[in-house]
Amino acid sequence: CNRFSQASSPSSTSFIRASISIMITIITLPLWLTLTSLPPLGIVAVTLLISYFIFEVGFFFHYKWHLVPRANQIITSRPPAPYRDYIDIKDREKLLLRILDRLSERI
Protein backbone atom coordinates (compact mmCIF):
# COMPACT_ATOMS: atom_id res chain seq x y z
CA CYS A 1 0.00 0.00 0.00
CA ASN A 2 1.56 3.31 -1.09
CA ARG A 3 0.97 6.16 1.33
CA PHE A 4 1.29 8.81 -1.42
CA SER A 5 -1.60 7.33 -3.34
CA GLN A 6 -3.69 7.40 -0.17
CA ALA A 7 -2.89 11.06 0.45
CA SER A 8 -4.14 12.10 -2.98
CA SER A 9 -7.40 10.18 -2.85
CA PRO A 10 -10.58 12.16 -3.60
CA SER A 11 -11.84 11.95 -0.03
CA SER A 12 -8.65 13.47 1.42
CA THR A 13 -8.63 16.18 -1.26
CA SER A 14 -12.20 17.16 -0.49
CA PHE A 15 -11.36 17.17 3.22
CA ILE A 16 -8.43 19.51 2.62
CA ARG A 17 -10.60 21.82 0.49
CA ALA A 18 -13.31 21.85 3.14
CA SER A 19 -10.75 22.59 5.86
CA ILE A 20 -9.30 25.49 3.89
CA SER A 21 -12.77 26.84 3.22
CA ILE A 22 -13.64 26.70 6.92
CA MET A 23 -10.36 28.42 7.89
CA ILE A 24 -10.95 31.22 5.37
CA THR A 25 -14.50 31.66 6.66
CA ILE A 26 -13.33 31.87 10.27
CA ILE A 27 -10.58 34.36 9.41
CA THR A 28 -12.77 36.62 7.24
CA LEU A 29 -15.97 36.43 9.31
CA PRO A 30 -15.21 39.50 11.48
CA LEU A 31 -14.31 41.51 8.39
CA TRP A 32 -17.45 40.31 6.61
CA LEU A 33 -19.66 41.25 9.55
CA THR A 34 -18.05 44.68 9.68
CA LEU A 35 -18.41 45.26 5.96
CA THR A 36 -22.05 44.17 5.81
CA SER A 37 -23.00 46.53 8.64
CA LEU A 38 -21.50 49.57 6.87
CA PRO A 39 -23.48 51.85 4.56
CA PRO A 40 -22.63 51.55 0.84
CA LEU A 41 -20.21 54.48 1.00
CA GLY A 42 -18.44 52.86 3.96
CA ILE A 43 -17.96 49.64 2.01
CA VAL A 44 -16.36 51.60 -0.82
CA ALA A 45 -14.09 53.44 1.63
CA VAL A 46 -12.99 50.24 3.37
CA THR A 47 -12.39 48.54 0.01
CA LEU A 48 -10.24 51.47 -1.13
CA LEU A 49 -8.34 51.44 2.16
CA ILE A 50 -7.62 47.71 1.90
CA SER A 51 -6.56 48.12 -1.75
CA TYR A 52 -4.25 50.99 -0.82
CA PHE A 53 -2.70 48.93 2.00
CA ILE A 54 -2.09 45.97 -0.32
CA PHE A 55 -0.52 48.32 -2.90
CA GLU A 56 1.77 49.86 -0.26
CA VAL A 57 2.95 46.45 0.95
CA GLY A 58 3.58 45.33 -2.63
CA PHE A 59 5.52 48.49 -3.45
CA PHE A 60 7.61 48.10 -0.27
CA PHE A 61 8.74 44.63 -1.30
CA HIS A 62 9.30 45.70 -4.90
CA TYR A 63 11.40 48.65 -3.68
CA LYS A 64 13.36 46.53 -1.20
CA TRP A 65 14.05 43.57 -3.51
CA HIS A 66 14.29 45.14 -6.98
CA LEU A 67 14.82 48.89 -7.04
CA VAL A 68 17.49 49.23 -4.34
CA PRO A 69 19.76 46.38 -5.55
CA ARG A 70 19.52 47.47 -9.19
CA ALA A 71 20.14 51.12 -8.38
CA ASN A 72 23.61 50.30 -7.08
CA GLN A 73 24.68 48.24 -10.09
CA ILE A 74 27.30 49.61 -12.46
CA ILE A 75 26.17 49.97 -16.05
CA THR A 76 28.42 47.74 -18.16
CA SER A 77 27.02 48.74 -21.57
CA ARG A 78 29.34 51.74 -21.78
CA PRO A 79 32.67 52.53 -20.14
CA PRO A 80 32.61 54.96 -17.25
CA ALA A 81 33.49 58.57 -17.92
CA PRO A 82 37.05 59.53 -17.02
CA TYR A 83 37.44 61.04 -13.59
CA ARG A 84 38.43 64.68 -13.64
CA ASP A 85 39.84 66.29 -10.58
CA TYR A 86 40.09 70.03 -10.87
CA ILE A 87 42.83 70.77 -8.40
CA ASP A 88 43.65 74.22 -9.70
CA ILE A 89 41.04 76.88 -8.95
CA LYS A 90 41.21 78.20 -12.50
CA ASP A 91 40.25 74.77 -13.82
CA ARG A 92 37.25 74.71 -11.52
CA GLU A 93 36.27 78.12 -12.79
CA LYS A 94 36.48 76.82 -16.36
CA LEU A 95 34.31 73.87 -15.39
CA LEU A 96 31.70 76.15 -13.85
CA LEU A 97 31.67 78.37 -16.92
CA ARG A 98 31.31 75.35 -19.19
CA ILE A 99 28.38 74.06 -17.12
CA LEU A 100 26.70 77.47 -17.19
CA ASP A 101 27.21 77.69 -20.97
CA ARG A 102 25.55 74.30 -21.44
CA LEU A 103 22.64 75.30 -19.23
CA SER A 104 22.19 78.58 -21.15
CA GLU A 105 22.11 76.62 -24.43
CA ARG A 106 19.26 74.46 -23.14
CA ILE A 107 17.16 77.46 -22.17
Coordinates of N, CA, C and O in Angstrom, one line a residue:
C1 N 0.8 -1.2 0.0 CA 0.0 0.0 0.0 C 0.9 1.3 0.0 O 1.8 1.4 0.9
N2 N 0.7 2.1 -1.0 CA 1.6 3.3 -1.1 C 0.9 4.5 -0.4 O -0.3 4.8 -0.6
R3 N 1.6 5.1 0.5 CA 1.0 6.2 1.3 C 0.8 7.4 0.5 O -0.1 8.2 0.8
F4 N 1.5 7.6 -0.6 CA 1.3 8.8 -1.4 C 0.0 8.7 -2.2 O -0.7 9.7 -2.4
S5 N -0.4 7.5 -2.6 CA -1.6 7.3 -3.3 C -2.8 7.5 -2.4 O -3.9 8.0 -2.8
Q6 N -2.6 7.2 -1.1 CA -3.7 7.4 -0.2 C -3.9 8.9 0.1 O -5.0 9.4 0.3
A7 N -2.8 9.6 0.1 CA -2.9 11.1 0.5 C -3.6 11.8 -0.6 O -4.2 12.9 -0.4
S8 N -3.5 11.4 -1.9 CA -4.1 12.1 -3.0 C -5.5 11.5 -3.4 O -6.0 11.8 -4.5
S9 N -6.1 10.7 -2.5 CA -7.4 10.2 -2.9 C -8.4 11.3 -2.8 O -8.3 12.3 -2.2
P10 N -9.6 11.1 -3.5 CA -10.6 12.2 -3.6 C -11.2 12.6 -2.2 O -11.5 13.7 -2.0
S11 N -11.3 11.6 -1.3 CA -11.8 11.9 0.0 C -10.9 12.9 0.8 O -11.3 13.8 1.4
S12 N -9.6 12.6 0.7 CA -8.7 13.5 1.4 C -8.6 14.8 0.8 O -8.4 15.9 1.4
T13 N -8.7 14.9 -0.6 CA -8.6 16.2 -1.3 C -9.8 17.0 -0.9 O -9.7 18.2 -0.6
S14 N -11.0 16.4 -0.9 CA -12.2 17.2 -0.5 C -12.1 17.6 1.0 O -12.6 18.7 1.3
F15 N -11.5 16.8 1.8 CA -11.4 17.2 3.2 C -10.5 18.4 3.4 O -10.7 19.3 4.1
I16 N -9.4 18.4 2.6 CA -8.4 19.5 2.6 C -9.1 20.8 2.1 O -9.0 21.8 2.7
R17 N -9.9 20.7 1.0 CA -10.6 21.8 0.5 C -11.6 22.3 1.5 O -11.8 23.6 1.7
A18 N -12.3 21.4 2.1 CA -13.3 21.9 3.1 C -12.6 22.5 4.3 O -13.1 23.5 4.9
S19 N -11.5 22.0 4.7 CA -10.8 22.6 5.9 C -10.3 24.0 5.5 O -10.4 24.9 6.3
I20 N -9.8 24.2 4.3 CA -9.3 25.5 3.9 C -10.5 26.4 3.8 O -10.4 27.6 4.2
S21 N -11.6 26.0 3.3 CA -12.8 26.8 3.2 C -13.2 27.3 4.6 O -13.6 28.4 4.8
I22 N -13.2 26.4 5.6 CA -13.6 26.7 6.9 C -12.7 27.7 7.5 O -13.1 28.6 8.2
M23 N -11.4 27.5 7.3 CA -10.4 28.4 7.9 C -10.5 29.8 7.3 O -10.5 30.8 8.0
I24 N -10.8 29.9 6.0 CA -11.0 31.2 5.4 C -12.2 31.9 5.9 O -12.2 33.1 6.2
T25 N -13.3 31.1 6.1 CA -14.5 31.7 6.7 C -14.3 32.2 8.1 O -14.8 33.3 8.4
I26 N -13.6 31.4 8.9 CA -13.3 31.9 10.3 C -12.5 33.1 10.3 O -12.7 34.0 11.1
I27 N -11.5 33.2 9.4 CA -10.6 34.4 9.4 C -11.3 35.6 8.9 O -11.2 36.7 9.4
T28 N -12.1 35.5 7.9 CA -12.8 36.6 7.2 C -14.1 37.0 7.8 O -14.7 38.0 7.5
L29 N -14.6 36.2 8.7 CA -16.0 36.4 9.3 C -16.1 37.8 10.0 O -17.0 38.5 9.8
P30 N -15.1 38.2 10.9 CA -15.2 39.5 11.5 C -15.2 40.6 10.5 O -15.9 41.6 10.6
L31 N -14.4 40.5 9.4 CA -14.3 41.5 8.4 C -15.6 41.6 7.6 O -16.1 42.6 7.3
W32 N -16.2 40.4 7.3 CA -17.4 40.3 6.6 C -18.6 40.9 7.4 O -19.4 41.7 6.9
L33 N -18.6 40.7 8.7 CA -19.7 41.2 9.5 C -19.5 42.8 9.6 O -20.5 43.5 9.6
T34 N -18.3 43.2 9.6 CA -18.1 44.7 9.7 C -18.5 45.3 8.4 O -19.1 46.4 8.3
L35 N -18.1 44.7 7.3 CA -18.4 45.3 6.0 C -19.9 45.3 5.7 O -20.4 46.2 5.1
T36 N -20.6 44.2 6.1 CA -22.0 44.2 5.8 C -22.8 45.1 6.7 O -24.0 45.5 6.3
S37 N -22.3 45.6 7.8 CA -23.0 46.5 8.6 C -22.7 48.0 8.2 O -23.3 48.9 8.8
L38 N -21.8 48.2 7.3 CA -21.5 49.6 6.9 C -22.5 50.0 5.8 O -23.0 49.2 5.1
P39 N -22.7 51.3 5.7 CA -23.5 51.8 4.6 C -22.7 51.7 3.3 O -21.5 51.4 3.3
P40 N -23.3 51.8 2.1 CA -22.6 51.6 0.8 C -21.4 52.4 0.7 O -20.4 51.9 0.2
L41 N -21.4 53.6 1.1 CA -20.2 54.5 1.0 C -19.1 54.0 1.9 O -17.9 54.0 1.6
G42 N -19.4 53.4 3.1 CA -18.4 52.9 4.0 C -17.8 51.6 3.4 O -16.6 51.4 3.5
I43 N -18.5 50.8 2.6 CA -18.0 49.6 2.0 C -16.9 50.1 0.9 O -15.9 49.5 0.8
V44 N -17.3 51.1 0.2 CA -16.4 51.6 -0.8 C -15.1 52.1 -0.2 O -14.0 51.9 -0.6
A45 N -15.3 52.9 0.9 CA -14.1 53.4 1.6 C -13.2 52.3 2.2 O -12.0 52.4 2.1
V46 N -13.8 51.3 2.8 CA -13.0 50.2 3.4 C -12.3 49.5 2.3 O -11.1 49.1 2.4
T47 N -13.0 49.2 1.1 CA -12.4 48.5 0.0 C -11.2 49.3 -0.5 O -10.1 48.8 -0.8
L48 N -11.4 50.6 -0.7 CA -10.2 51.5 -1.1 C -9.1 51.5 -0.1 O -7.9 51.4 -0.5
L49 N -9.4 51.5 1.1 CA -8.3 51.4 2.2 C -7.6 50.1 2.1 O -6.3 50.1 2.2
I50 N -8.3 49.0 2.0 CA -7.6 47.7 1.9 C -6.8 47.6 0.6 O -5.6 47.2 0.6
S51 N -7.3 48.1 -0.5 CA -6.6 48.1 -1.8 C -5.3 49.0 -1.6 O -4.2 48.6 -2.1
Y52 N -5.4 50.1 -1.0 CA -4.3 51.0 -0.8 C -3.2 50.3 0.1 O -2.0 50.4 -0.2
F53 N -3.6 49.6 1.1 CA -2.7 48.9 2.0 C -2.0 47.8 1.2 O -0.8 47.7 1.4
I54 N -2.7 47.1 0.5 CA -2.1 46.0 -0.3 C -1.1 46.5 -1.3 O 0.0 46.0 -1.5
F55 N -1.4 47.7 -2.0 CA -0.5 48.3 -2.9 C 0.7 48.8 -2.2 O 1.8 48.6 -2.7
E56 N 0.6 49.4 -1.0 CA 1.8 49.9 -0.3 C 2.7 48.7 0.1 O 3.9 48.8 0.0
V57 N 2.1 47.6 0.6 CA 2.9 46.5 1.0 C 3.7 45.9 -0.3 O 4.9 45.6 -0.2
G58 N 3.0 45.8 -1.4 CA 3.6 45.3 -2.6 C 4.7 46.2 -3.1 O 5.8 45.8 -3.5
F59 N 4.5 47.6 -3.0 CA 5.5 48.5 -3.4 C 6.7 48.4 -2.5 O 7.9 48.5 -3.0
F60 N 6.5 48.2 -1.2 CA 7.6 48.1 -0.3 C 8.5 46.9 -0.7 O 9.7 47.1 -0.7
F61 N 7.9 45.8 -0.9 CA 8.7 44.6 -1.3 C 9.4 44.8 -2.7 O 10.5 44.4 -2.9
H62 N 8.7 45.4 -3.6 CA 9.3 45.7 -4.9 C 10.5 46.7 -4.7 O 11.5 46.5 -5.3
Y63 N 10.3 47.7 -3.9 CA 11.4 48.6 -3.7 C 12.6 48.0 -3.0 O 13.7 48.2 -3.4
K64 N 12.3 47.2 -2.0 CA 13.4 46.5 -1.2 C 14.1 45.5 -2.0 O 15.3 45.3 -1.9
W65 N 13.4 44.7 -2.8 CA 14.1 43.6 -3.5 C 14.5 43.9 -4.9 O 15.4 43.2 -5.5
H66 N 13.9 44.9 -5.6 CA 14.3 45.1 -7.0 C 14.9 46.5 -7.2 O 16.0 46.6 -7.9
L67 N 14.3 47.6 -6.7 CA 14.8 48.9 -7.0 C 16.1 49.2 -6.3 O 17.1 49.7 -7.0
V68 N 16.3 48.9 -5.1 CA 17.5 49.2 -4.3 C 18.7 48.4 -4.9 O 19.7 49.0 -5.1
P69 N 18.6 47.1 -5.0 CA 19.8 46.4 -5.5 C 20.2 46.8 -7.0 O 21.3 46.9 -7.3
R70 N 19.2 47.1 -7.8 CA 19.5 47.5 -9.2 C 20.0 48.9 -9.3 O 20.7 49.2 -10.2
A71 N 19.7 49.7 -8.3 CA 20.1 51.1 -8.4 C 21.6 51.2 -8.1 O 22.3 52.2 -8.6
N72 N 22.2 50.3 -7.4 CA 23.6 50.3 -7.1 C 24.5 49.5 -8.1 O 25.7 49.4 -7.8
Q73 N 23.9 49.0 -9.1 CA 24.7 48.2 -10.1 C 25.4 49.2 -11.0 O 24.9 50.3 -11.4
I74 N 26.5 48.8 -11.5 CA 27.3 49.6 -12.5 C 26.8 49.2 -13.8 O 26.7 48.1 -14.2
I75 N 26.6 50.2 -14.7 CA 26.2 50.0 -16.1 C 27.4 49.5 -16.9 O 28.4 50.2 -17.0
T76 N 27.3 48.3 -17.4 CA 28.4 47.7 -18.2 C 28.3 47.9 -19.7 O 29.1 47.5 -20.4
S77 N 27.2 48.6 -20.1 CA 27.0 48.7 -21.6 C 27.9 49.8 -22.1 O 28.2 49.8 -23.3
R78 N 28.4 50.7 -21.3 CA 29.3 51.7 -21.8 C 30.4 51.9 -20.7 O 30.2 51.8 -19.5
P79 N 31.6 52.3 -21.1 CA 32.7 52.5 -20.1 C 32.4 53.8 -19.3 O 31.7 54.7 -19.8
P80 N 32.8 53.8 -18.1 CA 32.6 55.0 -17.2 C 33.4 56.2 -17.8 O 34.4 56.0 -18.4
A81 N 32.8 57.3 -17.5 CA 33.5 58.6 -17.9 C 34.8 58.7 -17.1 O 34.9 58.3 -16.0
P82 N 35.8 59.3 -17.8 CA 37.1 59.5 -17.0 C 36.9 60.5 -15.9 O 36.1 61.5 -16.0
Y83 N 37.5 60.2 -14.8 CA 37.4 61.0 -13.6 C 38.3 62.3 -13.8 O 39.4 62.2 -14.2
R84 N 37.7 63.4 -13.5 CA 38.4 64.7 -13.6 C 38.5 65.3 -12.3 O 37.5 65.6 -11.6
D85 N 39.7 65.6 -11.9 CA 39.8 66.3 -10.6 C 40.4 67.7 -10.9 O 41.5 67.8 -11.4
Y86 N 39.7 68.7 -10.6 CA 40.1 70.0 -10.9 C 40.8 70.6 -9.6 O 40.1 71.1 -8.7
I87 N 42.1 70.4 -9.6 CA 42.8 70.8 -8.4 C 43.0 72.3 -8.4 O 42.9 73.0 -7.4
D88 N 43.4 72.8 -9.6 CA 43.6 74.2 -9.7 C 42.3 75.0 -9.7 O 41.3 74.6 -10.3
I89 N 42.3 76.1 -9.1 CA 41.0 76.9 -9.0 C 40.6 77.4 -10.3 O 39.4 77.4 -10.6
K90 N 41.6 77.7 -11.2 CA 41.2 78.2 -12.5 C 40.5 77.1 -13.3 O 39.6 77.4 -14.1
D91 N 40.9 75.9 -13.1 CA 40.2 74.8 -13.8 C 38.8 74.6 -13.3 O 37.9 74.3 -14.1
R92 N 38.6 74.8 -12.1 CA 37.3 74.7 -11.5 C 36.4 75.8 -12.1 O 35.2 75.7 -12.3
E93 N 37.0 77.0 -12.2 CA 36.3 78.1 -12.8 C 35.9 77.8 -14.2 O 34.8 78.1 -14.7
K94 N 36.8 77.2 -15.0 CA 36.5 76.8 -16.4 C 35.4 75.8 -16.4 O 34.5 75.9 -17.3
L95 N 35.4 74.9 -15.5 CA 34.3 73.9 -15.4 C 33.0 74.5 -15.1 O 32.0 74.2 -15.8
L96 N 32.9 75.5 -14.2 CA 31.7 76.2 -13.9 C 31.2 76.9 -15.1 O 30.0 76.9 -15.4
L97 N 32.1 77.6 -15.7 CA 31.7 78.4 -16.9 C 31.1 77.4 -18.0 O 30.1 77.8 -18.7
R98 N 31.8 76.3 -18.2 CA 31.3 75.4 -19.2 C 29.9 74.8 -18.8 O 29.1 74.7 -19.7
I99 N 29.7 74.5 -17.6 CA 28.4 74.1 -17.1 C 27.3 75.1 -17.4 O 26.2 74.9 -17.8
L100 N 27.6 76.4 -17.0 CA 26.7 77.5 -17.2 C 26.4 77.7 -18.7 O 25.3 78.0 -19.1
D101 N 27.4 77.6 -19.5 CA 27.2 77.7 -21.0 C 26.3 76.6 -21.5 O 25.4 76.9 -22.3
R102 N 26.4 75.4 -21.0 CA 25.5 74.3 -21.4 C 24.1 74.5 -21.0 O 23.2 74.3 -21.7
L103 N 24.0 75.0 -19.7 CA 22.6 75.3 -19.2 C 22.0 76.4 -20.0 O 20.8 76.4 -20.3
S104 N 22.8 77.5 -20.4 CA 22.2 78.6 -21.1 C 21.8 78.1 -22.6 O 20.8 78.7 -23.1
E105 N 22.5 77.1 -23.1 CA 22.1 76.6 -24.4 C 20.8 75.9 -24.4 O 20.0 75.9 -25.3
R106 N 20.5 75.2 -23.3 CA 19.3 74.5 -23.1 C 18.1 75.4 -23.0 O 16.9 75.0 -23.3
I107 N 18.3 76.6 -22.4 CA 17.2 77.5 -22.2 C 16.9 78.2 -23.4 O 16.5 78.3 -24.3

